[in-house]
Coordinates of C-alpha atoms and ligand atoms in Angstrom, one line a residue:
M121 CA 0.0 0.0 0.0
R122 CA 1.1 3.5 -0.6
T123 CA 0.4 6.8 1.1
G124 CA -0.4 9.7 -1.1
G125 CA 0.7 13.4 -0.9
R126 CA 4.5 12.9 -1.3
P127 CA 4.8 9.5 -2.9
G128 CA 8.5 9.9 -3.6
R129 CA 9.3 10.3 0.1
V130 CA 7.8 7.2 1.5
K131 CA 10.7 5.1 2.8
A132 CA 10.7 1.4 3.2
A133 CA 10.1 0.3 6.8
R134 CA 13.1 -0.2 8.9
L135 CA 14.1 -3.8 9.3
I136 CA 14.2 -5.0 12.9
A137 CA 17.3 -7.2 13.6
G138 CA 16.6 -10.5 15.1
S139 CA 12.8 -10.4 14.7
A140 CA 12.6 -14.0 13.6
V141 CA 9.7 -14.7 15.9
V142 CA 6.8 -12.5 15.7
A143 CA 5.7 -12.1 19.3
L144 CA 2.0 -12.3 19.5
A145 CA 1.4 -12.9 23.2
A146 CA 0.3 -9.8 25.1
T147 CA 2.3 -8.8 28.1
G148 CA 1.2 -6.8 31.1
C149 CA -2.4 -6.6 30.1
A150 CA -5.0 -5.5 32.4
G151 CA -8.1 -6.4 30.3
E152 CA -9.6 -9.8 29.7
Q153 CA -7.7 -11.9 27.2
V154 CA -9.5 -13.5 24.4
T155 CA -7.7 -16.3 22.5
G156 CA -10.2 -16.6 19.7
E157 CA -12.1 -19.8 19.4
L158 CA -12.9 -21.0 15.9
Q159 CA -16.5 -21.1 14.9
T160 CA -18.4 -22.8 12.2
V161 CA -20.7 -20.8 10.0
G162 CA -23.3 -22.1 7.6
D163 CA -21.9 -24.2 4.8
V164 CA -19.1 -24.3 2.2
A165 CA -20.8 -23.5 -1.0
G166 CA -23.8 -25.7 -0.1
L167 CA -21.8 -28.5 1.5
P168 CA -21.8 -29.1 5.2
V169 CA -18.6 -28.0 7.1
T170 CA -16.8 -31.3 7.8
H171 CA -13.7 -32.0 10.0
F172 CA -11.5 -35.0 9.3
E173 CA -8.1 -35.6 7.9
S174 CA -8.0 -35.2 4.2
G175 CA -6.0 -37.4 1.8
L176 CA -5.9 -41.0 0.4
K177 CA -8.8 -43.2 1.7
D178 CA -7.7 -46.3 3.7
D179 CA -9.4 -48.5 1.2
A180 CA -8.1 -46.7 -2.0
P181 CA -7.2 -49.1 -4.8
K182 CA -3.8 -49.3 -6.3
P183 CA -3.9 -46.9 -9.2
D184 CA -3.5 -48.5 -12.7
V185 CA -1.3 -45.7 -13.9
Q186 CA 2.3 -45.7 -15.1
A187 CA 4.6 -42.7 -15.3
D188 CA 8.2 -42.5 -16.6
G189 CA 10.6 -42.1 -13.8
A190 CA 8.1 -42.7 -11.0
T191 CA 9.5 -44.1 -7.7
D192 CA 8.0 -45.5 -4.6
V193 CA 8.3 -42.3 -2.6
I194 CA 5.0 -41.1 -1.1
E195 CA 4.9 -38.0 -3.3
D196 CA 4.9 -40.2 -6.5
R197 CA 2.3 -42.6 -5.0
L198 CA 0.0 -39.7 -4.2
A199 CA 0.6 -38.2 -7.7
L200 CA -0.3 -41.5 -9.4
A201 CA -3.4 -41.9 -7.3
S202 CA -4.3 -38.3 -8.1
I203 CA -4.0 -38.9 -11.8
A204 CA -6.1 -42.1 -11.6
D205 CA -8.7 -40.1 -9.7
V206 CA -8.8 -37.0 -11.8
T207 CA -9.0 -39.2 -14.8
D208 CA -12.1 -40.9 -13.3
Y209 CA -13.5 -37.4 -12.8
W210 CA -13.0 -36.3 -16.4
D211 CA -14.4 -39.7 -17.7
E212 CA -17.6 -38.6 -16.0
Q213 CA -17.6 -34.9 -16.7
M214 CA -16.5 -34.7 -20.3
P215 CA -19.4 -36.7 -21.7
E216 CA -21.9 -35.1 -19.3
H217 CA -21.0 -31.4 -19.9
F218 CA -19.1 -31.4 -23.2
G219 CA -20.5 -34.4 -25.1
E220 CA -17.2 -36.1 -25.7
K221 CA -15.1 -38.9 -24.3
F222 CA -12.0 -38.0 -22.2
A223 CA -9.0 -39.2 -24.2
R224 CA -6.2 -40.4 -21.8
V225 CA -3.2 -38.1 -21.3
D226 CA -0.5 -39.7 -23.5
K227 CA 2.6 -39.4 -21.3
L228 CA 3.3 -39.0 -17.6
M229 CA 6.7 -38.2 -16.1
S230 CA 8.1 -37.9 -12.6
Y231 CA 11.6 -36.3 -12.3
D232 CA 14.0 -35.1 -9.6
P233 CA 15.7 -31.9 -10.8
E234 CA 18.7 -32.9 -8.7
D235 CA 19.2 -36.2 -10.6
E236 CA 21.0 -36.5 -14.0
A237 CA 19.5 -34.2 -16.5
Q238 CA 16.8 -35.4 -18.9
D239 CA 15.0 -33.6 -21.7
V240 CA 11.4 -32.8 -21.0
C241 CA 9.3 -30.8 -23.4
G242 CA 12.5 -29.4 -24.9
T243 CA 14.1 -28.3 -21.5
S244 CA 16.4 -30.0 -19.1
T245 CA 14.8 -31.4 -15.9
R246 CA 17.6 -29.6 -14.1
D247 CA 16.0 -26.3 -15.0
M248 CA 12.6 -27.5 -14.0
A249 CA 12.8 -27.4 -10.2
L250 CA 9.7 -26.3 -8.4
N251 CA 7.6 -27.1 -11.4
A252 CA 4.7 -29.2 -12.6
F253 CA 3.4 -28.7 -16.1
Y254 CA 1.5 -29.8 -19.1
C255 CA 3.4 -30.0 -22.4
P256 CA 0.8 -29.7 -25.2
K257 CA 3.1 -30.8 -28.0
D258 CA 3.8 -34.2 -26.3
D259 CA 0.5 -34.4 -24.4
L260 CA 2.6 -34.9 -21.3
V261 CA 2.0 -34.1 -17.6
A262 CA 5.3 -33.9 -15.6
W263 CA 6.1 -33.1 -12.0
D264 CA 9.1 -32.4 -9.8
R265 CA 8.9 -35.1 -7.1
G266 CA 12.3 -34.0 -5.6
V267 CA 11.6 -30.4 -4.5
L268 CA 8.1 -29.1 -5.3
L269 CA 5.9 -32.0 -4.2
P270 CA 7.6 -32.7 -0.8
L271 CA 7.6 -28.9 -0.1
L272 CA 3.9 -28.6 -0.9
R273 CA 3.0 -31.8 1.0
N274 CA 5.0 -30.7 4.1
K275 CA 3.5 -27.3 4.1
F276 CA -0.1 -28.0 3.2
G277 CA -0.7 -31.7 3.4
N278 CA -1.5 -34.5 0.8
M279 CA -4.2 -32.7 -1.0
A280 CA -1.8 -30.1 -2.2
I281 CA -0.3 -32.7 -4.5
S282 CA -3.8 -33.6 -5.9
A283 CA -4.5 -29.9 -6.4
V284 CA -1.3 -29.3 -8.5
L285 CA -1.9 -32.4 -10.7
A286 CA -5.6 -31.5 -11.1
H287 CA -4.5 -28.1 -12.3
E288 CA -2.1 -29.6 -15.0
F289 CA -4.9 -32.0 -16.1
G290 CA -7.0 -28.9 -16.4
H291 CA -4.6 -27.8 -19.2
A292 CA -4.8 -31.2 -20.9
V293 CA -8.6 -31.0 -20.8
Q294 CA -8.6 -27.5 -22.2
T295 CA -6.4 -28.6 -25.1
R296 CA -8.9 -31.4 -25.8
L297 CA -11.9 -29.1 -25.6
G298 CA -10.4 -26.4 -27.8
D299 CA -13.4 -24.4 -29.2
K300 CA -15.7 -25.7 -26.5
A301 CA -13.6 -23.9 -23.9
G302 CA -13.0 -20.9 -26.2
I303 CA -9.3 -21.9 -26.6
D304 CA -7.2 -21.3 -29.7
D305 CA -3.6 -20.3 -30.5
G306 CA -4.3 -16.7 -29.5
T307 CA -5.8 -17.4 -26.0
G308 CA -4.0 -15.5 -23.3
T309 CA -2.1 -17.5 -20.6
I310 CA -4.1 -15.9 -17.8
V311 CA -7.4 -17.3 -19.3
K312 CA -5.9 -20.8 -19.5
E313 CA -4.6 -20.5 -16.0
Q314 CA -7.9 -19.3 -14.6
Q315 CA -9.7 -22.2 -16.3
A316 CA -7.2 -24.7 -14.9
D317 CA -7.6 -23.3 -11.4
C318 CA -11.4 -23.3 -11.8
V319 CA -11.6 -27.0 -12.8
T320 CA -9.2 -27.8 -9.9
G321 CA -12.0 -26.4 -7.7
S322 CA -14.7 -28.3 -9.4
Y323 CA -12.7 -31.6 -9.0
M324 CA -12.2 -30.8 -5.3
R325 CA -15.9 -30.4 -4.8
W326 CA -16.4 -33.8 -6.4
I327 CA -14.1 -35.3 -3.8
A328 CA -15.7 -33.3 -1.0
E329 CA -19.1 -34.8 -2.1
D330 CA -17.5 -38.3 -1.7
E331 CA -17.6 -39.2 -5.4
S332 CA -13.9 -40.2 -5.4
T333 CA -12.7 -43.7 -5.1
Y334 CA -9.2 -42.6 -3.9
F335 CA -9.5 -39.4 -1.8
E336 CA -11.5 -37.8 0.8
L337 CA -11.6 -34.0 1.5
S338 CA -13.0 -32.1 4.4
T339 CA -14.6 -28.8 3.7
S340 CA -12.7 -27.1 6.5
D341 CA -8.9 -27.8 6.7
G342 CA -8.9 -29.9 3.5
V343 CA -10.3 -27.1 1.3
N344 CA -8.0 -24.6 3.2
E345 CA -5.0 -26.8 2.1
V346 CA -6.0 -26.6 -1.5
L347 CA -6.5 -22.9 -1.4
G348 CA -3.2 -22.4 0.5
A349 CA -1.2 -24.5 -2.0
L350 CA -2.5 -22.7 -5.0
F351 CA -2.2 -19.3 -3.2
L352 CA 1.5 -20.0 -2.5
I353 CA 2.4 -20.4 -6.1
R354 CA 0.8 -17.1 -7.1
D355 CA 2.7 -14.6 -9.3
A356 CA 5.0 -12.1 -7.6
P357 CA 3.5 -8.6 -6.9
G358 CA 3.7 -6.3 -9.9
A359 CA 3.5 -9.1 -12.5
H360 CA 1.1 -8.2 -15.2
A361 CA -1.9 -10.4 -15.8
N362 CA -1.5 -10.3 -19.6
E363 CA 2.2 -11.1 -19.6
R364 CA 3.3 -14.5 -20.9
G365 CA 3.4 -17.0 -18.1
A366 CA 1.0 -15.1 -15.8
H367 CA -0.9 -17.3 -13.3
G368 CA -2.7 -14.4 -11.7
S369 CA -2.4 -13.0 -8.2
G370 CA -3.4 -15.1 -5.2
F371 CA -6.6 -13.2 -5.0
D372 CA -7.4 -14.1 -8.6
R373 CA -6.4 -17.7 -8.2
T374 CA -8.5 -18.3 -5.1
Y375 CA -11.4 -16.7 -6.9
A376 CA -11.1 -19.2 -9.8
V377 CA -10.8 -22.2 -7.5
Q378 CA -13.9 -21.1 -5.6
L379 CA -15.8 -20.4 -8.8
G380 CA -15.2 -24.0 -9.9
F381 CA -16.0 -25.4 -6.5
E382 CA -19.3 -23.5 -6.5
E383 CA -20.4 -23.8 -10.1
G384 CA -18.7 -26.7 -11.7
A385 CA -16.6 -27.6 -14.8
K386 CA -19.0 -26.2 -17.4
R387 CA -18.8 -22.7 -15.9
C388 CA -15.0 -23.0 -15.9
A389 CA -14.9 -23.5 -19.7
E390 CA -16.8 -20.2 -20.0
I391 CA -14.0 -18.1 -18.5
D392 CA -12.8 -15.9 -21.4
Q393 CA -10.6 -12.8 -21.9
D394 CA -13.6 -10.4 -21.4
E395 CA -14.4 -11.9 -18.0
V396 CA -10.8 -11.8 -17.0
D397 CA -10.4 -8.2 -18.1
E398 CA -13.3 -7.3 -15.9
R399 CA -12.4 -8.9 -12.7
I400 CA -8.7 -9.7 -12.6
T401 CA -6.9 -7.7 -9.9
E402 CA -3.3 -8.3 -10.9
V403 CA -1.8 -5.1 -12.0
P404 CA 1.8 -3.8 -12.7
F405 CA 3.4 -1.3 -10.3
K406 CA 2.4 2.3 -11.3
N407 CA 5.9 3.8 -11.2
E408 CA 9.5 3.2 -10.3
T409 CA 9.2 4.3 -6.7
D410 CA 6.4 1.8 -6.2
Q411 CA 8.5 -0.9 -7.9
A412 CA 11.6 -0.1 -5.8
Q413 CA 9.7 -0.3 -2.5
Q414 CA 7.6 -3.2 -3.7
G415 CA 4.6 -1.1 -2.8
Q416 CA 5.4 -1.2 0.9
A417 CA 4.6 1.7 3.3
P418 CA 6.3 1.9 6.6
I419 CA 4.3 0.8 9.7
T420 CA 4.6 4.0 11.7
G421 CA 2.4 6.4 13.6
G422 CA 2.5 8.7 10.6
T423 CA 1.2 6.0 8.3
M424 CA -1.6 5.2 10.8
V425 CA -2.8 8.7 10.4
H426 CA -3.5 8.0 6.8
V427 CA -5.2 4.7 7.7
Q428 CA -7.4 6.6 10.2
R429 CA -8.4 9.2 7.6
S430 CA -9.0 6.6 5.0
L431 CA -11.2 4.5 7.3
D432 CA -13.1 7.6 8.5
S433 CA -14.0 8.7 5.0
A434 CA -14.9 5.2 3.9
F435 CA -17.4 4.8 6.7
S436 CA -18.5 8.5 7.1
A437 CA -21.9 7.8 5.5
T438 CA -22.9 5.6 8.4
G439 CA -22.9 8.6 10.7
V440 CA -21.2 6.6 13.4
D441 CA -18.7 8.3 15.7
P442 CA -15.4 7.1 14.2
P443 CA -13.2 4.9 16.5
Q444 CA -9.8 6.4 17.1
I445 CA -6.6 4.5 16.4
V446 CA -4.3 4.9 19.4
E447 CA -0.8 3.5 20.1
G448 CA -0.5 1.4 23.2
D449 CA 0.2 -2.2 24.0
G450 CA -2.6 -3.5 21.8
T451 CA -5.0 -4.3 24.6
C452 CA -7.9 -2.6 26.3
E453 CA -8.0 -1.5 30.0
Q454 CA -11.4 -2.9 30.4
G455 CA -13.2 -5.6 28.6
R456 CA -11.9 -7.9 25.9
S457 CA -8.5 -7.7 24.2
T458 CA -7.3 -9.2 21.0
P459 CA -3.6 -8.1 20.9
P460 CA -1.8 -6.9 18.9
V461 CA -4.9 -4.9 17.9
S462 CA -7.9 -4.5 20.1
Y463 CA -11.2 -2.6 19.6
C464 CA -11.9 -1.1 23.0
E465 CA -15.6 -0.5 23.3
Q466 CA -15.6 1.7 26.4
D467 CA -13.4 4.3 24.7
N468 CA -14.4 3.6 21.1
E469 CA -10.7 3.2 20.4
V470 CA -8.6 0.8 18.4
N471 CA -5.5 0.2 20.5
I472 CA -2.5 -0.9 18.5
D473 CA 0.9 -2.4 19.5
L474 CA 3.0 -0.7 16.8
A475 CA 6.2 -2.6 17.5
T476 CA 4.5 -6.0 16.9
L477 CA 2.6 -4.8 13.9
E478 CA 5.9 -3.4 12.4
K479 CA 7.2 -7.0 12.4
I480 CA 4.1 -8.4 10.8
G481 CA 4.2 -5.6 8.3
Q482 CA 7.6 -6.4 6.9
P483 CA 7.6 -7.3 3.2
A484 CA 6.8 -10.9 2.5
D485 CA 9.4 -13.3 1.2
Q486 CA 7.5 -15.2 -1.5
V487 CA 10.4 -17.1 -3.0
G488 CA 11.6 -18.0 0.5
E489 CA 8.1 -19.3 1.4
L490 CA 8.1 -21.5 -1.6
T491 CA 11.6 -22.9 -1.1
G492 CA 11.2 -23.2 2.7
D493 CA 14.1 -20.9 3.2
K494 CA 12.2 -17.8 4.3
S495 CA 14.1 -14.7 5.5
P496 CA 13.8 -14.3 9.3
D497 CA 12.8 -10.7 8.8
A498 CA 10.0 -11.5 6.4
G499 CA 6.5 -10.6 7.4
L500 CA 3.3 -10.5 5.5
G501 CA 3.5 -7.0 4.1
D502 CA 2.0 -3.6 5.1
F503 CA -1.5 -4.4 4.0
A504 CA -1.7 -7.4 6.3
V505 CA -1.3 -4.9 9.2
F506 CA -3.7 -2.2 7.8
S507 CA -6.4 -4.8 7.2
E508 CA -6.0 -6.1 10.8
V509 CA -6.4 -2.6 12.1
A510 CA -9.4 -2.0 9.8
S511 CA -11.0 -5.3 11.1
R512 CA -11.0 -3.9 14.6
Y513 CA -12.1 -0.4 13.5
V514 CA -15.2 -1.8 11.8
Q515 CA -16.3 -3.3 15.1
G516 CA -17.0 0.2 16.3
I517 CA -18.9 0.9 13.1
Q518 CA -21.0 -2.2 13.4
L519 CA -21.8 -1.5 17.0
G520 CA -22.7 2.1 16.0
V521 CA -25.2 1.0 13.4
G522 CA -26.7 -1.6 15.8
A523 CA -25.5 -4.7 13.8
P524 CA -24.9 -7.9 15.8
T525 CA -21.2 -8.0 16.6
E526 CA -20.8 -11.5 18.0
G527 CA -20.8 -14.8 16.2
G528 CA -19.8 -16.2 12.8
Q529 CA -21.8 -13.9 10.6
A530 CA -20.3 -10.9 12.4
G531 CA -16.9 -12.4 11.7
L532 CA -17.6 -12.7 8.0
R533 CA -19.2 -9.3 7.9
T534 CA -16.0 -7.9 9.3
A535 CA -13.9 -9.5 6.5
C536 CA -16.4 -8.2 4.0
L537 CA -16.2 -4.6 5.4
V538 CA -12.4 -4.8 5.3
G539 CA -12.7 -5.7 1.6
A540 CA -15.1 -2.9 1.0
W541 CA -12.6 -0.5 2.6
A542 CA -9.8 -1.8 0.4
K543 CA -11.9 -1.1 -2.6
F544 CA -12.7 2.4 -1.4
A545 CA -9.1 3.2 -0.7
N546 CA -8.2 2.0 -4.2
N547 CA -10.7 4.3 -5.9
P548 CA -8.8 7.4 -7.1
D549 CA -11.9 9.6 -6.6
S550 CA -12.3 8.6 -3.0
G551 CA -9.9 11.2 -1.7
S552 CA -8.2 8.4 0.3
T553 CA -4.5 9.2 1.0
L554 CA -3.8 5.5 1.0
Y555 CA -4.1 3.4 -2.0
L556 CA -3.5 -0.2 -2.9
S557 CA -0.4 -1.3 -4.6
P558 CA 0.2 -4.6 -6.4
G559 CA 0.3 -7.5 -4.0
D560 CA -1.8 -5.8 -1.3
L561 CA -4.9 -7.9 -1.7
D562 CA -2.7 -11.0 -1.5
E563 CA -1.2 -9.7 1.7
A564 CA -4.8 -9.5 3.1
I565 CA -5.5 -13.1 2.0
A566 CA -2.1 -14.3 3.4
E567 CA -3.1 -12.6 6.6
L568 CA -6.6 -14.0 6.4
L569 CA -5.3 -17.6 6.2
Q570 CA -3.1 -17.1 9.3
P571 CA -4.5 -19.0 12.3
R572 CA -4.2 -16.0 14.5
S573 CA -5.8 -13.5 12.1
L574 CA -8.6 -11.2 13.3
L575 CA -9.6 -10.3 9.8
A576 CA -12.6 -12.6 9.9
A577 CA -13.2 -12.5 13.6
D578 CA -16.1 -11.0 15.6
I579 CA -15.8 -8.4 18.3
L580 CA -14.7 -11.1 20.8
G581 CA -11.9 -12.2 18.5
H582 CA -13.6 -15.5 17.6
R583 CA -12.6 -16.5 14.1
V584 CA -14.6 -18.3 11.4
A585 CA -13.3 -21.8 10.8
N586 CA -13.3 -22.2 7.1
G587 CA -10.9 -20.3 4.9
F588 CA -13.2 -20.6 1.9
A589 CA -15.8 -18.5 3.6
R590 CA -13.3 -16.0 4.9
I591 CA -11.8 -15.3 1.5
E592 CA -15.2 -15.2 -0.1
A593 CA -16.4 -12.6 2.4
L594 CA -13.3 -10.3 1.8
R595 CA -13.8 -10.6 -1.9
N596 CA -17.5 -9.9 -1.7
G597 CA -16.8 -6.6 0.0
Y598 CA -14.0 -5.8 -2.4
L599 CA -16.0 -6.5 -5.5
D600 CA -19.4 -5.3 -4.5
G601 CA -19.0 -2.8 -1.6
S602 CA -20.2 -2.5 1.9
S603 CA -24.0 -2.7 1.4
V604 CA -23.5 -6.4 0.3
C605 CA -21.8 -7.0 3.6
T606 CA -24.8 -6.0 5.6
E607 CA -27.2 -7.8 3.3
T608 CA -25.3 -11.1 3.1
Y609 CA -24.0 -11.6 6.6
T610 CA -27.0 -11.3 8.9
Ligands
LIG723 ZN1 -1.1 -23.7 -15.3

């Protein structure tokens, strides 16, 4: 995010030495502590919220699938089961929705980029670390079992591997559908990527509905794993959606997965350039200063003045006495506290622990996150902090208008209102002195997926259990504005 006025003068925030651990526990707090219980709200796109370990079923058959180079490591076994399973899925869906039989993918290949180099799709496997891909000219799906798959599995769980292979099969399906998916030689990469993410979502729903022979997927943690894995392999901030190789921002990717989960494979094939132009959020940096600072504003009292002003004008139409952002230890003297940011009802204040927030607000290390070698100073980015502060500010607004402030719907309404504020701040006509820079929405989603996040929490700090609903609420507010928040989350 950027502050306006003197854009050239905004300096990158100071790095704090030795801040490897972000301290989140409050110290010396007089008020009541709230740890934030998870709560279940409604359903996940019409499916009940379920809790169990996702992955291969105990009675899953041995997949009848061969891949060049496949070994007996768990990652390859999961990959082969995923391929057998997603093939079952398309055997069913292709005739049903597109009136044709699903022709088997011709070649499958597992490789370890650290082994002796082999040629794959015209490139050496040594240059294909952290990759899984579909090669149209050979009708080949290949995956890096040495680095990428173990990394995803360790970080997100077994379903992350299924998600990646389902995405690559999405490209194989799209090549087969051609016209029926609006695909020709001129189709932009971002359209193909959005379709592939979308059918990954529709396949995941099929598993969640217990149609799969091989896998089971819970609609809470299981779906969160899938969203988390695809979110991690988002494009870097400032990439342009229409550049070659663009996958979309994390915000765009999670949108496509959720669209497929909600509406199915046929809807995915309808994604075209017009639709993408209308809703895609991935934008290049506006200027060189932005680029140099990666769009990061420092987390200081001065920046918080801009946050305060921006929030005040975004919610001025409610007529509610605006909560004041004050520096302190992030807790309230009386009543409930949710450090490092608390809404204190008795004073109508948002009390912030600026030192802790400064650590969270350090730029993210996306490459390090992917390789497992994250910089100790890395945080989640400035907008992660501003959105947390906004999430507590809107408690005061919701109280002021007499909306219920406790429970799951209040938690989702909170995320929705933060999204609505982000949209407001991003409108050049709003007069806001803060505006979004590339990557900001992803910082909000990264923050939203953190277990401790208050972004989708009610006034008590109780969070909503499923990431699907949290992300959807933020996006609803961002795309449709604050009135949708009050109408939807009641
Ligand atoms: Zn792709």
